[in-house]
Short mmCIF file of N, CA and C in Angstrom, two decimals:
data_model
loop_
_atom_site.label_atom_id
_atom_site.label_comp_id
_atom_site.label_asym_id
_atom_site.label_seq_id
_atom_site.Cartn_x
_atom_site.Cartn_y
_atom_site.Cartn_z
N UNK Y 869 147.45 44.46 132.55
CA UNK Y 869 146.73 46.31 133.62
C UNK Y 869 148.67 46.48 133.97
N UNK Y 870 150.01 46.07 133.66
CA UNK Y 870 150.51 46.07 134.40
C UNK Y 870 151.58 47.22 133.37
N UNK Y 871 151.12 47.38 131.96
CA UNK Y 871 151.19 48.85 131.73
C UNK Y 871 150.92 49.83 131.72
N UNK Y 872 149.17 49.49 132.15
CA UNK Y 872 148.59 50.53 133.02
C UNK Y 872 149.28 51.27 133.41
N UNK Y 873 149.81 50.35 134.81
CA UNK Y 873 150.64 51.29 135.60
C UNK Y 873 151.52 51.92 135.03
N UNK Y 874 152.61 51.27 134.80
CA UNK Y 874 153.77 51.36 134.03
C UNK Y 874 153.98 53.57 133.53
N UNK Y 875 152.95 53.05 132.83
CA UNK Y 875 152.73 54.02 131.68
C UNK Y 875 151.77 55.30 132.90
N UNK Y 876 151.19 54.70 133.83
CA UNK Y 876 151.07 56.71 134.95
C UNK Y 876 151.52 56.27 136.03
N UNK Y 877 153.29 55.86 135.93
CA UNK Y 877 154.13 55.95 136.87
C UNK Y 877 155.04 57.00 137.02
N UNK Y 878 155.35 58.00 137.77
CA UNK Y 878 156.55 58.78 137.09
C UNK Y 878 157.45 58.81 136.81
N UNK Y 879 157.53 59.37 136.38
CA UNK Y 879 159.38 58.91 135.39
C UNK Y 879 160.02 58.98 136.43
N UNK Y 880 161.45 58.18 136.33
CA UNK Y 880 162.66 58.17 137.14
C UNK Y 880 162.61 58.19 138.17
N UNK Y 881 160.97 57.02 138.92
CA UNK Y 881 161.65 57.39 140.55
C UNK Y 881 163.12 56.09 140.64
N UNK Y 882 163.55 56.35 141.12
CA UNK Y 882 164.42 55.33 141.82
C UNK Y 882 164.80 54.80 142.97
N UNK Y 883 164.92 53.56 142.84
CA UNK Y 883 164.85 52.74 144.34
C UNK Y 883 166.33 52.30 144.68
N UNK Y 884 166.59 52.52 144.93
CA UNK Y 884 168.62 51.97 145.48
C UNK Y 884 167.98 50.82 146.30
N UNK Y 885 169.24 49.95 145.76
CA UNK Y 885 169.89 48.65 146.43
C UNK Y 885 169.25 47.23 145.11
N UNK Y 886 168.25 47.37 144.01
CA UNK Y 886 168.01 46.88 143.53
C UNK Y 886 168.97 46.24 143.75
N UNK Y 887 169.18 44.43 143.19
CA UNK Y 887 170.04 42.95 143.20
C UNK Y 887 170.14 43.29 142.02
N UNK Y 888 169.24 43.41 140.60
CA UNK Y 888 169.25 42.71 139.52
C UNK Y 888 167.94 44.12 139.16
N UNK Y 889 168.41 43.89 137.63
CA UNK Y 889 167.26 44.70 136.60
C UNK Y 889 165.48 44.19 137.15
N UNK Y 890 165.58 42.65 137.60
CA UNK Y 890 164.01 42.44 137.57
C UNK Y 890 163.62 43.66 138.63
N UNK Y 891 164.65 43.72 140.27
CA UNK Y 891 163.89 44.31 141.00
C UNK Y 891 163.96 45.69 141.27
N UNK Y 892 164.48 46.50 139.80
CA UNK Y 892 164.42 47.65 140.41
C UNK Y 892 163.67 48.24 140.13
N UNK Y 893 162.47 48.56 140.14
CA UNK Y 893 160.78 48.42 140.09
C UNK Y 893 160.23 48.41 141.01
N UNK Y 894 160.21 48.31 142.49
CA UNK Y 894 159.37 47.12 143.70
C UNK Y 894 157.86 47.60 143.18
N UNK Y 895 157.77 48.85 143.53
CA UNK Y 895 156.51 49.03 142.81
C UNK Y 895 155.39 48.90 142.04
N UNK Y 896 156.34 48.13 140.86
CA UNK Y 896 155.96 47.48 139.48
C UNK Y 896 155.50 45.76 140.06
N UNK Y 897 156.37 45.82 140.43
CA UNK Y 897 155.91 44.82 141.56
C UNK Y 897 154.94 44.18 142.50
N UNK Y 898 155.20 44.80 143.34
CA UNK Y 898 154.11 45.05 144.30
C UNK Y 898 152.78 44.80 143.55
N UNK Y 899 152.32 45.98 142.07
CA UNK Y 899 151.54 45.57 141.83
C UNK Y 899 151.08 44.47 141.29
N UNK Y 900 151.78 44.06 140.84
CA UNK Y 900 151.81 42.52 139.92
C UNK Y 900 151.58 41.93 141.29
N UNK Y 901 151.65 41.32 142.34
CA UNK Y 901 151.50 40.69 143.66
C UNK Y 901 150.35 40.59 143.26
N UNK Y 902 149.44 42.50 143.88
CA UNK Y 902 148.45 42.18 144.29
C UNK Y 902 147.35 42.06 143.00
N UNK Y 903 147.77 42.24 141.98
CA UNK Y 903 146.91 41.68 140.64
C UNK Y 903 147.03 40.11 141.31
N UNK Y 904 147.82 39.63 141.42
CA UNK Y 904 147.93 38.31 141.25
C UNK Y 904 146.89 37.84 142.32
N UNK Y 905 146.75 37.88 143.70
CA UNK Y 905 146.27 37.26 144.98
C UNK Y 905 144.53 38.37 144.51
N UNK Y 906 143.90 39.65 143.62
CA UNK Y 906 142.65 39.41 143.69
C UNK Y 906 142.50 38.73 141.71
N UNK Y 907 143.22 38.17 141.54
CA UNK Y 907 142.88 36.80 140.50
C UNK Y 907 143.05 35.20 140.89
N UNK Y 908 143.56 35.27 141.66
CA UNK Y 908 143.49 34.05 142.46
C UNK Y 908 142.34 33.98 143.32
N UNK Y 909 141.47 33.03 142.83
CA UNK Y 909 140.37 32.65 144.00
C UNK Y 909 140.50 32.59 145.42
N UNK Y 910 141.46 30.96 145.23
CA UNK Y 910 141.71 31.17 147.05
C UNK Y 910 142.08 31.75 147.87
N UNK Y 911 143.26 32.76 147.20
CA UNK Y 911 143.85 33.69 147.77
C UNK Y 911 143.04 34.98 148.19
N UNK Y 912 142.48 35.44 146.90
CA UNK Y 912 141.18 36.20 147.69
C UNK Y 912 140.09 36.28 147.70
N UNK Y 913 140.19 34.65 148.17
CA UNK Y 913 138.88 34.39 149.27
C UNK Y 913 139.56 34.46 150.77
N UNK Y 914 140.32 34.71 150.70
CA UNK Y 914 141.74 34.69 152.49
C UNK Y 914 141.26 36.34 152.35
N UNK Y 915 142.15 36.63 151.82
CA UNK Y 915 142.42 38.26 152.02
C UNK Y 915 140.95 39.10 152.06
N UNK Y 916 139.93 38.53 151.69
CA UNK Y 916 138.83 38.79 152.04
C UNK Y 916 138.13 38.51 153.81
N UNK Y 917 138.58 37.51 153.69
CA UNK Y 917 138.53 37.08 155.16
C UNK Y 917 138.67 38.15 155.77
N UNK Y 918 140.28 37.83 156.00
CA UNK Y 918 140.85 38.56 156.75
C UNK Y 918 140.80 40.06 156.60
N UNK Y 919 140.79 40.68 155.50
CA UNK Y 919 140.17 42.21 155.91
C UNK Y 919 138.91 41.92 157.08
N UNK Y 920 137.95 41.45 157.02
CA UNK Y 920 137.17 41.22 157.71
C UNK Y 920 136.81 40.89 158.51
N UNK Y 921 137.86 39.92 159.19
CA UNK Y 921 138.68 39.89 160.61
C UNK Y 921 138.70 41.12 161.37
N UNK Y 922 139.28 41.63 160.28
CA UNK Y 922 140.68 43.04 161.23
C UNK Y 922 139.22 44.19 161.09
N UNK Y 923 138.78 43.89 160.25
CA UNK Y 923 137.09 45.26 161.13
C UNK Y 923 136.49 45.09 161.73
N UNK Y 924 136.82 44.02 162.81
CA UNK Y 924 135.72 43.33 163.63
C UNK Y 924 136.37 43.15 164.75
N UNK Y 925 138.07 43.43 164.70
CA UNK Y 925 138.99 43.17 165.88
C UNK Y 925 139.02 44.45 166.01
N UNK Y 926 140.16 44.25 167.64
CA UNK Y 926 140.55 45.98 167.95
C UNK Y 926 140.83 47.31 167.51
N UNK Y 927 141.73 46.86 166.10
CA UNK Y 927 142.06 47.72 165.94
C UNK Y 927 141.23 48.40 164.46
N UNK Y 928 140.23 47.53 164.54
CA UNK Y 928 138.72 48.54 163.53
C UNK Y 928 138.86 50.06 163.59
N UNK Y 929 138.64 50.58 164.51
CA UNK Y 929 138.87 52.46 164.59
C UNK Y 929 139.95 52.73 164.13
N UNK Y 930 140.48 52.15 163.36
CA UNK Y 930 142.08 53.19 162.81
C UNK Y 930 142.14 53.88 161.62
N UNK Y 931 141.79 54.61 161.41
CA UNK Y 931 141.60 55.09 160.29
C UNK Y 931 142.79 54.79 159.03
N UNK Y 932 142.21 53.69 157.77
CA UNK Y 932 142.59 53.04 157.10
C UNK Y 932 142.75 51.79 157.21
N UNK Y 933 142.28 51.48 157.78
CA UNK Y 933 142.51 49.43 158.36
C UNK Y 933 142.30 48.88 157.38
N UNK Y 934 141.36 49.19 156.32
CA UNK Y 934 141.45 48.50 155.45
C UNK Y 934 142.56 48.43 154.40
N UNK Y 935 143.47 49.19 154.17
CA UNK Y 935 144.69 49.71 153.69
C UNK Y 935 145.79 48.58 154.78
N UNK Y 936 145.77 48.86 155.88
CA UNK Y 936 146.44 47.77 156.92
C UNK Y 936 146.72 46.64 156.23
N UNK Y 937 145.13 46.17 156.47
CA UNK Y 937 145.57 44.41 155.90
C UNK Y 937 145.41 44.28 155.04
N UNK Y 938 145.01 44.33 153.90
CA UNK Y 938 145.48 44.34 152.75
C UNK Y 938 147.31 44.44 152.93
N UNK Y 939 148.04 44.96 152.85
CA UNK Y 939 149.33 45.41 152.84
C UNK Y 939 149.98 43.49 153.99
N UNK Y 940 149.48 43.56 155.13
CA UNK Y 940 149.77 43.09 155.81
C UNK Y 940 149.12 41.41 154.94
N UNK Y 941 148.39 41.05 154.58
CA UNK Y 941 147.97 40.13 153.75
C UNK Y 941 149.25 39.97 153.07
N UNK Y 942 149.57 41.09 152.33
CA UNK Y 942 149.97 40.71 150.94
C UNK Y 942 151.73 39.85 151.22
N UNK Y 943 151.75 40.45 152.31
CA UNK Y 943 153.58 39.89 152.94
C UNK Y 943 154.07 38.92 153.87
N UNK Y 944 152.04 38.62 154.71
CA UNK Y 944 152.22 37.67 155.43
C UNK Y 944 151.11 37.24 155.62
N UNK Y 945 150.33 36.95 154.49
CA UNK Y 945 148.81 35.77 154.39
C UNK Y 945 148.22 35.85 155.47
N UNK Y 946 147.73 35.27 155.24
CA UNK Y 946 146.34 35.11 157.16
C UNK Y 946 147.21 34.63 158.53
N UNK Y 947 148.15 33.95 158.40
CA UNK Y 947 149.30 33.16 159.42
C UNK Y 947 148.59 31.64 159.23
N UNK Y 948 147.51 30.83 158.44
CA UNK Y 948 148.15 29.25 158.72
C UNK Y 948 149.74 29.20 157.65
N UNK Y 949 150.00 28.26 157.52
CA UNK Y 949 151.07 27.69 157.56
C UNK Y 949 150.71 27.30 155.91
N UNK Y 950 152.19 27.77 155.28
CA UNK Y 950 152.44 27.59 154.04
C UNK Y 950 151.58 28.53 152.38
N UNK Y 951 151.26 29.37 153.32
CA UNK Y 951 149.48 30.14 152.97
C UNK Y 951 150.65 31.56 152.50
N UNK Y 952 152.12 31.77 152.46
CA UNK Y 952 152.39 33.24 152.19
C UNK Y 952 151.89 34.11 150.85
N UNK Y 953 151.65 34.42 150.21
CA UNK Y 953 151.40 35.40 149.15
C UNK Y 953 152.68 35.71 147.99
N UNK Y 954 153.92 35.64 148.73
CA UNK Y 954 154.70 36.36 148.12
C UNK Y 954 155.16 34.98 147.50
N UNK Y 955 155.30 34.06 148.41
CA UNK Y 955 155.82 32.57 148.01
C UNK Y 955 154.99 31.75 146.55
N UNK Y 956 153.62 31.67 146.61
CA UNK Y 956 152.42 31.49 146.23
C UNK Y 956 153.01 32.44 144.55
N UNK Y 957 152.74 33.10 144.84
CA UNK Y 957 153.05 34.63 143.71
C UNK Y 957 154.60 34.55 142.50
N UNK Y 958 155.02 33.79 143.60
CA UNK Y 958 156.61 33.92 143.00
C UNK Y 958 156.61 32.39 142.39
N UNK Y 959 156.04 31.48 142.52
CA UNK Y 959 156.14 30.46 141.82
C UNK Y 959 154.88 29.95 141.10
N UNK Y 960 154.30 30.91 140.63
CA UNK Y 960 152.99 30.84 140.15
C UNK Y 960 153.93 31.87 138.38
N UNK Y 961 154.64 32.72 138.70
CA UNK Y 961 155.34 33.27 137.73
C UNK Y 961 155.65 32.11 136.51
N UNK Y 962 155.48 32.61 134.85
CA UNK Y 962 156.05 32.03 133.80
C UNK Y 962 157.30 31.99 133.86
N UNK Y 963 158.07 33.19 134.13
CA UNK Y 963 159.40 33.86 133.94
C UNK Y 963 159.74 33.59 135.84
N UNK Y 964 160.04 32.84 135.73
CA UNK Y 964 160.80 32.85 137.00
C UNK Y 964 162.04 33.62 137.54
N UNK Y 965 162.17 34.53 138.89
CA UNK Y 965 162.46 35.21 139.34
C UNK Y 965 164.13 34.74 138.60
N UNK Y 966 165.39 35.40 139.18
CA UNK Y 966 166.89 34.56 139.23
C UNK Y 966 166.81 34.86 141.72
N UNK Y 967 167.80 34.01 141.52
CA UNK Y 967 167.99 33.28 143.06
C UNK Y 967 168.07 35.15 143.75
N UNK Y 968 168.82 35.79 143.52
CA UNK Y 968 168.88 37.11 144.03
C UNK Y 968 167.84 37.88 143.66
N UNK Y 969 167.13 37.86 142.87
CA UNK Y 969 166.36 38.24 142.81
C UNK Y 969 164.60 38.25 143.83
N UNK Y 970 165.02 36.66 143.85
CA UNK Y 970 163.96 36.32 144.73
C UNK Y 970 164.27 36.12 146.13
N UNK Y 971 165.36 36.17 146.83
CA UNK Y 971 165.85 36.10 147.62
C UNK Y 971 165.21 37.82 148.44
N UNK Y 972 165.31 38.61 147.47
CA UNK Y 972 165.43 40.81 148.05
C UNK Y 972 163.52 40.56 147.91
N UNK Y 973 163.16 39.78 146.61
CA UNK Y 973 161.54 40.01 147.65
C UNK Y 973 161.29 39.40 148.39
N UNK Y 974 161.95 38.24 148.76
CA UNK Y 974 161.34 37.19 150.09
C UNK Y 974 161.33 38.13 151.61
N UNK Y 975 162.53 39.41 150.90
CA UNK Y 975 162.88 40.36 152.46
C UNK Y 975 161.53 41.04 152.04
N UNK Y 976 160.36 41.62 152.21
CA UNK Y 976 159.50 41.79 151.68
C UNK Y 976 158.33 41.18 153.00
N UNK Y 977 158.30 40.03 153.19
CA UNK Y 977 158.05 39.03 154.18
C UNK Y 977 158.33 39.75 155.92
N UNK Y 978 159.45 40.22 155.48
CA UNK Y 978 160.10 40.91 156.85
C UNK Y 978 159.15 42.12 157.54
N UNK Y 979 158.58 43.48 156.64
CA UNK Y 979 157.20 44.04 157.34
C UNK Y 979 156.67 44.11 158.08
N UNK Y 980 156.67 45.05 158.49
CA UNK Y 980 156.22 44.59 160.32
C UNK Y 980 155.13 45.93 160.21
N UNK Y 981 153.54 45.92 160.71
CA UNK Y 981 153.08 47.11 160.94
C UNK Y 981 153.35 47.76 162.09
N UNK Y 982 152.99 48.70 162.15
CA UNK Y 982 153.73 49.91 163.29
C UNK Y 982 152.91 50.73 163.87
N UNK Y 983 153.65 51.95 164.35
CA UNK Y 983 153.65 53.28 164.26
C UNK Y 983 154.81 54.11 164.08
N UNK Y 984 155.08 55.06 163.16
CA UNK Y 984 155.87 55.73 162.95
C UNK Y 984 156.01 56.71 162.46
N UNK Y 985 157.40 57.85 163.01
CA UNK Y 985 157.14 58.97 162.32
C UNK Y 985 157.75 59.50 161.33
N UNK Y 986 157.43 59.66 160.06
CA UNK Y 986 158.06 60.57 158.97
C UNK Y 986 159.57 60.72 159.24
N UNK Y 987 160.96 60.84 159.33
CA UNK Y 987 161.35 61.96 159.29
C UNK Y 987 162.33 62.55 158.69
N UNK Y 988 162.19 62.58 157.38
CA UNK Y 988 162.44 62.49 155.62
C UNK Y 988 162.26 61.60 154.63
N UNK Y 989 161.88 62.56 153.96
CA UNK Y 989 161.90 61.86 152.36
C UNK Y 989 162.65 61.86 151.44
N UNK Y 990 163.42 61.09 150.58
CA UNK Y 990 164.11 61.14 149.72
C UNK Y 990 163.75 60.86 148.67
N UNK Y 991 163.41 60.96 147.60
CA UNK Y 991 163.38 59.70 145.85
C UNK Y 991 162.39 59.31 146.22
N UNK Y 992 162.45 57.81 146.56
CA UNK Y 992 161.94 56.55 146.62
C UNK Y 992 162.16 57.03 148.13
N UNK Y 993 162.27 56.61 148.91
CA UNK Y 993 163.23 56.65 150.13
C UNK Y 993 162.89 57.31 151.26
N UNK Y 994 161.56 56.93 152.48
CA UNK Y 994 160.81 57.23 153.21
C UNK Y 994 161.74 57.21 154.76
N UNK Y 995 162.06 57.46 155.59
CA UNK Y 995 163.25 57.42 156.50
C UNK Y 995 161.86 57.84 157.60
N UNK Y 996 162.18 56.78 158.73
CA UNK Y 996 161.54 56.56 159.74
C UNK Y 996 161.84 55.95 161.18
N UNK Y 997 161.10 56.32 162.42
CA UNK Y 997 161.48 56.06 163.32
C UNK Y 997 160.29 55.08 164.10
N UNK Y 998 160.07 54.47 164.57
CA UNK Y 998 159.34 53.68 165.76
C UNK Y 998 158.79 54.85 166.69
N UNK Y 999 157.23 55.46 166.58
CA UNK Y 999 156.40 56.33 167.27
C UNK Y 999 156.09 55.51 168.72
N UNK Y 1000 156.25 56.08 169.97
CA UNK Y 1000 155.53 55.08 171.17
C UNK Y 1000 154.45 56.32 171.32
N UNK Y 1001 153.09 55.67 170.58
CA UNK Y 1001 151.48 55.48 170.58
C UNK Y 1001 151.16 56.50 171.88
N UNK Y 1002 151.73 55.24 172.91
CA UNK Y 1002 151.15 56.26 174.28
C UNK Y 1002 152.27 57.12 175.26
N UNK Y 1003 153.43 57.14 175.22
CA UNK Y 1003 154.05 58.39 175.17
C UNK Y 1003 154.13 59.37 174.23
N UNK Y 1004 154.07 59.31 173.51
CA UNK Y 1004 153.86 60.89 172.86
C UNK Y 1004 155.34 60.69 171.82
N UNK Y 1005 156.35 60.12 171.65
CA UNK Y 1005 157.83 60.11 171.43
C UNK Y 1005 157.86 59.25 170.61
N UNK Y 1006 159.18 59.59 170.24
CA UNK Y 1006 160.07 59.05 169.16
C UNK Y 1006 160.78 57.66 170.08
N UNK Y 1007 160.89 56.77 168.82
CA UNK Y 1007 161.61 55.80 170.14
C UNK Y 1007 163.01 55.25 168.66
N UNK Y 1008 164.05 54.91 168.89
CA UNK Y 1008 165.06 54.63 168.87
C UNK Y 1008 165.70 55.20 167.22
N UNK Y 1009 166.45 54.63 166.40
CA UNK Y 1009 166.91 55.51 165.65
C UNK Y 1009 166.11 55.68 164.52
N UNK Y 1010 166.62 56.67 163.12
CA UNK Y 1010 165.54 56.26 161.90
C UNK Y 1010 166.53 55.03 161.08
N UNK Y 1011 166.14 54.85 159.95
CA UNK Y 1011 165.74 53.67 159.24
C UNK Y 1011 165.53 54.36 157.96
N UNK Y 1012 166.15 53.82 157.23
CA UNK Y 1012 165.53 54.25 155.46
C UNK Y 1012 164.38 53.44 154.80
N UNK Y 1013 163.57 53.06 154.33
CA UNK Y 1013 162.29 52.23 153.67
C UNK Y 1013 162.13 52.20 152.45
N UNK Y 1014 161.76 52.05 151.53
CA UNK Y 1014 161.57 52.42 150.27
C UNK Y 1014 159.72 52.22 149.97
N UNK Y 1015 159.49 52.77 149.76
CA UNK Y 1015 157.69 53.52 149.06
C UNK Y 1015 157.68 52.32 148.14
N UNK Y 1016 156.61 51.72 148.29
CA UNK Y 1016 156.48 50.73 146.97
C UNK Y 1016 154.43 51.01 146.84
N UNK Y 1017 155.05 52.66 146.64
CA UNK Y 1017 153.62 52.76 146.17
C UNK Y 1017 154.06 53.23 144.74
N UNK Y 1018 152.95 53.28 143.96
CA UNK Y 1018 153.15 53.44 142.80
C UNK Y 1018 153.04 55.56 142.35
N UNK Y 1019 152.81 55.90 143.06
CA UNK Y 1019 153.15 57.14 142.97
C UNK Y 1019 154.61 56.98 143.74
N UNK Y 1020 155.15 56.89 144.18
CA UNK Y 1020 156.79 57.79 144.64
C UNK Y 1020 156.34 57.62 146.28
N UNK Y 1021 156.99 58.29 146.62
CA UNK Y 1021 157.51 58.71 147.84
C UNK Y 1021 156.63 59.77 148.39
N UNK Y 1022 157.21 60.82 147.02
CA UNK Y 1022 156.73 62.26 147.49
C UNK Y 1022 155.37 62.89 148.45
N UNK Y 1023 154.66 61.50 148.00
CA UNK Y 1023 153.30 61.97 148.92
C UNK Y 1023 153.42 61.89 150.33
N UNK Y 1024 154.74 61.17 150.45
CA UNK Y 1024 154.72 61.29 152.80
C UNK Y 1024 155.66 62.75 152.82
N UNK Y 1025 155.56 63.81 151.74
CA UNK Y 1025 156.45 64.97 152.00
C UNK Y 1025 155.75 65.10 153.37
N UNK Y 1026 154.43 66.05 152.93
CA UNK Y 1026 153.97 66.66 154.08
C UNK Y 1026 153.88 66.15 155.19
N UNK Y 1027 153.63 65.01 155.41
CA UNK Y 1027 153.57 63.86 156.66
C UNK Y 1027 155.17 64.26 157.77
N UNK Y 1028 156.06 64.79 156.56
CA UNK Y 1028 157.33 64.56 157.36
C UNK Y 1028 157.24 65.58 159.54
N UNK Y 1029 157.68 65.01 159.59
CA UNK Y 1029 157.88 65.31 161.63
C UNK Y 1029 156.62 64.54 162.12
N UNK Y 1030 155.94 64.09 161.82
CA UNK Y 1030 153.97 63.74 162.25
C UNK Y 1030 155.06 61.89 161.91
#
């Protein structure tokens, strides 16, 4: 399956800041993590329960909430102690990551859902600024984030300023 992703991926995507060759394509790693969750019966059941709970909760009316639920689960699990999917995935790999790569991938756990304005898109980087949904105003300074989409960040160009 990962070969299919590699073959269909746009060429020459650059993800700055990789600490080792293992983390040069975090989009492939995210796809591997998602595949791991879908193939692990326990994690898959927990993901489906988490998605179902999100649909019944307050944010259910937001467009794309199913996507948000999956992203949130990928990085944080369902909040139960000792159940982070990233940790489970890294421990299950036949070829363990180097310490530097594992530390970099572990930073994915700091991802946080929120409302953001896209201020710029360059290569595989998306510049974001927190958005105050009640005041309709940007908050704070912009910061850069990598797009972990197999298609890269170009798909977000049409949303710059929104």
